[in-house]
Amino acid sequence: MLQQKIKEQVGNYVVTPFSRIDDSGQFASSVSIRRGVYDRIFRFIPQFASEALANSYALAQARTMVLSNQLN
């Protein structure tokens, strides 16, 4: 399966969500929030029925973190 990378510019950060299927068949989500050459990876606890839902959740969480200035 070919997976297209989703990237979104949020302020000075580049946000990239990732998802993977776990042993139970559910999708786990994580996100990279990058500024310059440094990035932070966040993994989330909720599991999702589809890859699209997992990626949407990760993007929404990253937007919230960046826009509410939680990365400083």
mmCIF file of N, CA and C in Angstrom:
data_model
loop_
_atom_site.group_PDB
_atom_site.id
_atom_site.type_symbol
_atom_site.label_atom_id
_atom_site.label_comp_id
_atom_site.label_asym_id
_atom_site.label_seq_id
_atom_site.Cartn_x
_atom_site.Cartn_y
_atom_site.Cartn_z
ATOM 1 N N MET A 1 0.849 -1.180 0.000
ATOM 2 C CA MET A 1 0.000 0.000 0.000
ATOM 3 C C MET A 1 0.888 1.234 0.000
ATOM 4 N N LEU A 2 0.697 2.126 -0.948
ATOM 5 C CA LEU A 2 1.445 3.368 -1.036
ATOM 6 C C LEU A 2 0.786 4.411 -0.147
ATOM 7 N N GLN A 3 1.587 4.988 0.734
ATOM 8 C CA GLN A 3 1.046 5.935 1.691
ATOM 9 C C GLN A 3 1.549 7.330 1.354
ATOM 10 N N GLN A 4 0.637 8.266 1.153
ATOM 11 C CA GLN A 4 1.003 9.642 0.861
ATOM 12 C C GLN A 4 1.275 10.364 2.173
ATOM 13 N N LYS A 5 2.394 11.085 2.216
ATOM 14 C CA LYS A 5 2.744 11.844 3.417
ATOM 15 C C LYS A 5 1.875 13.092 3.478
ATOM 16 N N ILE A 6 1.306 13.324 4.641
ATOM 17 C CA ILE A 6 0.503 14.510 4.879
ATOM 18 C C ILE A 6 1.375 15.466 5.671
ATOM 19 N N LYS A 7 1.535 16.679 5.187
ATOM 20 C CA LYS A 7 2.281 17.703 5.909
ATOM 21 C C LYS A 7 1.423 18.947 5.951
ATOM 22 N N GLU A 8 1.530 19.657 7.048
ATOM 23 C CA GLU A 8 0.765 20.887 7.189
ATOM 24 C C GLU A 8 1.631 21.918 7.894
ATOM 25 N N GLN A 9 1.649 23.116 7.376
ATOM 26 C CA GLN A 9 2.354 24.227 8.013
ATOM 27 C C GLN A 9 1.417 24.864 9.033
ATOM 28 N N VAL A 10 1.859 24.925 10.293
ATOM 29 C CA VAL A 10 1.087 25.565 11.358
ATOM 30 C C VAL A 10 2.028 26.569 12.019
ATOM 31 N N GLY A 11 1.833 27.845 11.723
ATOM 32 C CA GLY A 11 2.759 28.856 12.227
ATOM 33 C C GLY A 11 4.149 28.590 11.695
ATOM 34 N N ASN A 12 5.132 28.523 12.579
ATOM 35 C CA ASN A 12 6.517 28.259 12.189
ATOM 36 C C ASN A 12 6.862 26.774 12.189
ATOM 37 N N TYR A 13 5.885 25.912 12.334
ATOM 38 C CA TYR A 13 6.105 24.479 12.478
ATOM 39 C C TYR A 13 5.555 23.717 11.271
ATOM 40 N N VAL A 14 6.192 22.582 10.986
ATOM 41 C CA VAL A 14 5.680 21.640 9.991
ATOM 42 C C VAL A 14 5.181 20.424 10.765
ATOM 43 N N VAL A 15 3.918 20.102 10.562
ATOM 44 C CA VAL A 15 3.252 19.024 11.293
ATOM 45 C C VAL A 15 3.035 17.855 10.329
ATOM 46 N N THR A 16 3.479 16.667 10.745
ATOM 47 C CA THR A 16 3.321 15.467 9.928
ATOM 48 C C THR A 16 2.736 14.345 10.781
ATOM 49 N N PRO A 17 1.514 13.904 10.491
ATOM 50 C CA PRO A 17 0.923 12.799 11.256
ATOM 51 C C PRO A 17 1.389 11.442 10.717
ATOM 52 N N PHE A 18 1.419 10.466 11.599
ATOM 53 C CA PHE A 18 1.753 9.097 11.239
ATOM 54 C C PHE A 18 0.730 8.170 11.890
ATOM 55 N N SER A 19 0.504 7.042 11.274
ATOM 56 C CA SER A 19 -0.364 6.038 11.898
ATOM 57 C C SER A 19 0.211 4.659 11.600
ATOM 58 N N ARG A 20 -0.108 3.741 12.468
ATOM 59 C CA ARG A 20 0.327 2.353 12.259
ATOM 60 C C ARG A 20 -0.767 1.444 12.794
ATOM 61 N N ILE A 21 -0.844 0.280 12.208
ATOM 62 C CA ILE A 21 -1.840 -0.683 12.662
ATOM 63 C C ILE A 21 -1.202 -1.526 13.770
ATOM 64 N N ASP A 22 -1.955 -1.767 14.826
ATOM 65 C CA ASP A 22 -1.420 -2.543 15.944
ATOM 66 C C ASP A 22 -1.929 -3.984 15.887
ATOM 67 N N ASP A 23 -1.594 -4.759 16.895
ATOM 68 C CA ASP A 23 -1.949 -6.189 16.908
ATOM 69 C C ASP A 23 -3.451 -6.443 16.929
ATOM 70 N N SER A 24 -4.214 -5.487 17.452
ATOM 71 C CA SER A 24 -5.667 -5.672 17.528
ATOM 72 C C SER A 24 -6.385 -5.235 16.252
ATOM 73 N N GLY A 25 -5.650 -4.742 15.272
ATOM 74 C CA GLY A 25 -6.256 -4.294 14.024
ATOM 75 C C GLY A 25 -6.700 -2.844 14.049
ATOM 76 N N GLN A 26 -6.433 -2.159 15.126
ATOM 77 C CA GLN A 26 -6.770 -0.735 15.253
ATOM 78 C C GLN A 26 -5.559 0.105 14.841
ATOM 79 N N PHE A 27 -5.809 1.374 14.532
ATOM 80 C CA PHE A 27 -4.739 2.271 14.142
ATOM 81 C C PHE A 27 -4.338 3.160 15.308
ATOM 82 N N ALA A 28 -3.039 3.239 15.564
ATOM 83 C CA ALA A 28 -2.481 4.141 16.567
ATOM 84 C C ALA A 28 -1.940 5.362 15.833
ATOM 85 N N SER A 29 -2.001 6.520 16.489
ATOM 86 C CA SER A 29 -1.545 7.733 15.822
ATOM 87 C C SER A 29 -0.400 8.391 16.571
ATOM 88 N N SER A 30 0.423 9.089 15.810
ATOM 89 C CA SER A 30 1.497 9.902 16.361
ATOM 90 C C SER A 30 1.710 11.066 15.409
ATOM 91 N N VAL A 31 2.501 12.044 15.865
ATOM 92 C CA VAL A 31 2.713 13.223 15.035
ATOM 93 C C VAL A 31 4.119 13.751 15.259
ATOM 94 N N SER A 32 4.707 14.261 14.200
ATOM 95 C CA SER A 32 5.988 14.964 14.269
ATOM 96 C C SER A 32 5.684 16.448 14.141
ATOM 97 N N ILE A 33 6.233 17.242 15.053
ATOM 98 C CA ILE A 33 6.104 18.698 14.981
ATOM 99 C C ILE A 33 7.528 19.238 14.846
ATOM 100 N N ARG A 34 7.835 19.790 13.673
ATOM 101 C CA ARG A 34 9.200 20.186 13.356
ATOM 102 C C ARG A 34 9.320 21.690 13.183
ATOM 103 N N ARG A 35 10.419 22.210 13.688
ATOM 104 C CA ARG A 35 10.782 23.608 13.460
ATOM 105 C C ARG A 35 12.280 23.619 13.198
ATOM 106 N N GLY A 36 12.660 24.010 11.993
ATOM 107 C CA GLY A 36 14.074 23.968 11.624
ATOM 108 C C GLY A 36 14.530 22.532 11.472
ATOM 109 N N VAL A 37 15.624 22.199 12.143
ATOM 110 C CA VAL A 37 16.162 20.835 12.037
ATOM 111 C C VAL A 37 15.723 19.947 13.190
ATOM 112 N N TYR A 38 15.006 20.504 14.162
ATOM 113 C CA TYR A 38 14.579 19.743 15.328
ATOM 114 C C TYR A 38 13.089 19.407 15.239
ATOM 115 N N ASP A 39 12.758 18.191 15.640
ATOM 116 C CA ASP A 39 11.342 17.863 15.693
ATOM 117 C C ASP A 39 11.038 17.094 16.974
ATOM 118 N N ARG A 40 9.780 17.146 17.338
ATOM 119 C CA ARG A 40 9.287 16.420 18.502
ATOM 120 C C ARG A 40 8.260 15.427 18.013
ATOM 121 N N ILE A 41 8.300 14.248 18.585
ATOM 122 C CA ILE A 41 7.354 13.196 18.227
ATOM 123 C C ILE A 41 6.434 12.965 19.419
ATOM 124 N N PHE A 42 5.141 12.970 19.146
ATOM 125 C CA PHE A 42 4.140 12.696 20.178
ATOM 126 C C PHE A 42 3.333 11.480 19.749
ATOM 127 N N ARG A 43 3.138 10.553 20.673
ATOM 128 C CA ARG A 43 2.303 9.369 20.424
ATOM 129 C C ARG A 43 1.047 9.504 21.275
ATOM 130 N N PHE A 44 -0.065 9.097 20.713
ATOM 131 C CA PHE A 44 -1.356 9.261 21.381
ATOM 132 C C PHE A 44 -1.938 7.908 21.780
ATOM 133 N N ILE A 45 -2.698 7.907 22.848
ATOM 134 C CA ILE A 45 -3.266 6.680 23.401
ATOM 135 C C ILE A 45 -4.498 6.184 22.639
ATOM 136 N N PRO A 46 -5.428 7.060 22.227
ATOM 137 C CA PRO A 46 -6.632 6.545 21.555
ATOM 138 C C PRO A 46 -6.289 5.718 20.315
ATOM 139 N N GLN A 47 -7.112 4.729 20.041
ATOM 140 C CA GLN A 47 -6.965 3.910 18.848
ATOM 141 C C GLN A 47 -8.160 4.158 17.942
ATOM 142 N N PHE A 48 -7.970 3.948 16.643
ATOM 143 C CA PHE A 48 -8.976 4.316 15.659
ATOM 144 C C PHE A 48 -9.240 3.178 14.690
ATOM 145 N N ALA A 49 -10.418 3.208 14.105
ATOM 146 C CA ALA A 49 -10.828 2.162 13.171
ATOM 147 C C ALA A 49 -10.197 2.335 11.796
ATOM 148 N N SER A 50 -9.743 3.548 11.464
ATOM 149 C CA SER A 50 -9.147 3.775 10.146
ATOM 150 C C SER A 50 -7.913 4.665 10.252
ATOM 151 N N GLU A 51 -7.096 4.558 9.233
ATOM 152 C CA GLU A 51 -5.891 5.371 9.153
ATOM 153 C C GLU A 51 -6.242 6.854 9.050
ATOM 154 N N ALA A 52 -7.280 7.179 8.285
ATOM 155 C CA ALA A 52 -7.691 8.571 8.111
ATOM 156 C C ALA A 52 -8.104 9.202 9.443
ATOM 157 N N LEU A 53 -8.846 8.467 10.259
ATOM 158 C CA LEU A 53 -9.253 8.979 11.572
ATOM 159 C C LEU A 53 -8.047 9.194 12.484
ATOM 160 N N ALA A 54 -7.103 8.267 12.451
ATOM 161 C CA ALA A 54 -5.899 8.389 13.274
ATOM 162 C C ALA A 54 -5.087 9.617 12.860
ATOM 163 N N ASN A 55 -4.931 9.829 11.557
ATOM 164 C CA ASN A 55 -4.183 10.987 11.073
ATOM 165 C C ASN A 55 -4.905 12.296 11.381
ATOM 166 N N SER A 56 -6.205 12.308 11.244
ATOM 167 C CA SER A 56 -6.985 13.521 11.554
ATOM 168 C C SER A 56 -6.843 13.895 13.022
ATOM 169 N N TYR A 57 -6.889 12.897 13.891
ATOM 170 C CA TYR A 57 -6.734 13.137 15.326
ATOM 171 C C TYR A 57 -5.351 13.717 15.628
ATOM 172 N N ALA A 58 -4.319 13.122 15.043
ATOM 173 C CA ALA A 58 -2.951 13.598 15.277
ATOM 174 C C ALA A 58 -2.776 15.033 14.794
ATOM 175 N N LEU A 59 -3.326 15.359 13.622
ATOM 176 C CA LEU A 59 -3.243 16.734 13.114
ATOM 177 C C LEU A 59 -3.960 17.714 14.032
ATOM 178 N N ALA A 60 -5.131 17.347 14.495
ATOM 179 C CA ALA A 60 -5.901 18.226 15.378
ATOM 180 C C ALA A 60 -5.158 18.469 16.688
ATOM 181 N N GLN A 61 -4.562 17.420 17.245
ATOM 182 C CA GLN A 61 -3.814 17.575 18.490
ATOM 183 C C GLN A 61 -2.589 18.465 18.281
ATOM 184 N N ALA A 62 -1.894 18.283 17.174
ATOM 185 C CA ALA A 62 -0.710 19.096 16.878
ATOM 186 C C ALA A 62 -1.087 20.563 16.687
ATOM 187 N N ARG A 63 -2.168 20.811 15.942
ATOM 188 C CA ARG A 63 -2.621 22.206 15.771
ATOM 189 C C ARG A 63 -2.888 22.848 17.121
ATOM 190 N N THR A 64 -3.564 22.130 18.001
ATOM 191 C CA THR A 64 -3.879 22.650 19.326
ATOM 192 C C THR A 64 -2.603 22.958 20.109
ATOM 193 N N MET A 65 -1.641 22.047 20.064
ATOM 194 C CA MET A 65 -0.380 22.268 20.785
ATOM 195 C C MET A 65 0.362 23.497 20.272
ATOM 196 N N VAL A 66 0.433 23.630 18.948
ATOM 197 C CA VAL A 66 1.166 24.755 18.353
ATOM 198 C C VAL A 66 0.430 26.073 18.613
ATOM 199 N N LEU A 67 -0.858 26.095 18.319
ATOM 200 C CA LEU A 67 -1.617 27.350 18.422
ATOM 201 C C LEU A 67 -1.818 27.821 19.859
ATOM 202 N N SER A 68 -1.782 26.913 20.826
ATOM 203 C CA SER A 68 -1.915 27.318 22.223
ATOM 204 C C SER A 68 -0.553 27.471 22.895
ATOM 205 N N ASN A 69 0.504 27.468 22.078
ATOM 206 C CA ASN A 69 1.863 27.747 22.544
ATOM 207 C C ASN A 69 2.339 26.743 23.590
ATOM 208 N N GLN A 70 2.011 25.477 23.440
ATOM 209 C CA GLN A 70 2.391 24.447 24.411
ATOM 210 C C GLN A 70 3.766 23.839 24.140
ATOM 211 N N LEU A 71 4.463 24.288 23.103
ATOM 212 C CA LEU A 71 5.741 23.693 22.751
ATOM 213 C C LEU A 71 6.942 24.471 23.293
ATOM 214 N N ASN A 72 6.700 25.592 23.887
ATOM 215 C CA ASN A 72 7.813 26.421 24.369
ATOM 216 C C ASN A 72 8.244 26.030 25.740
#
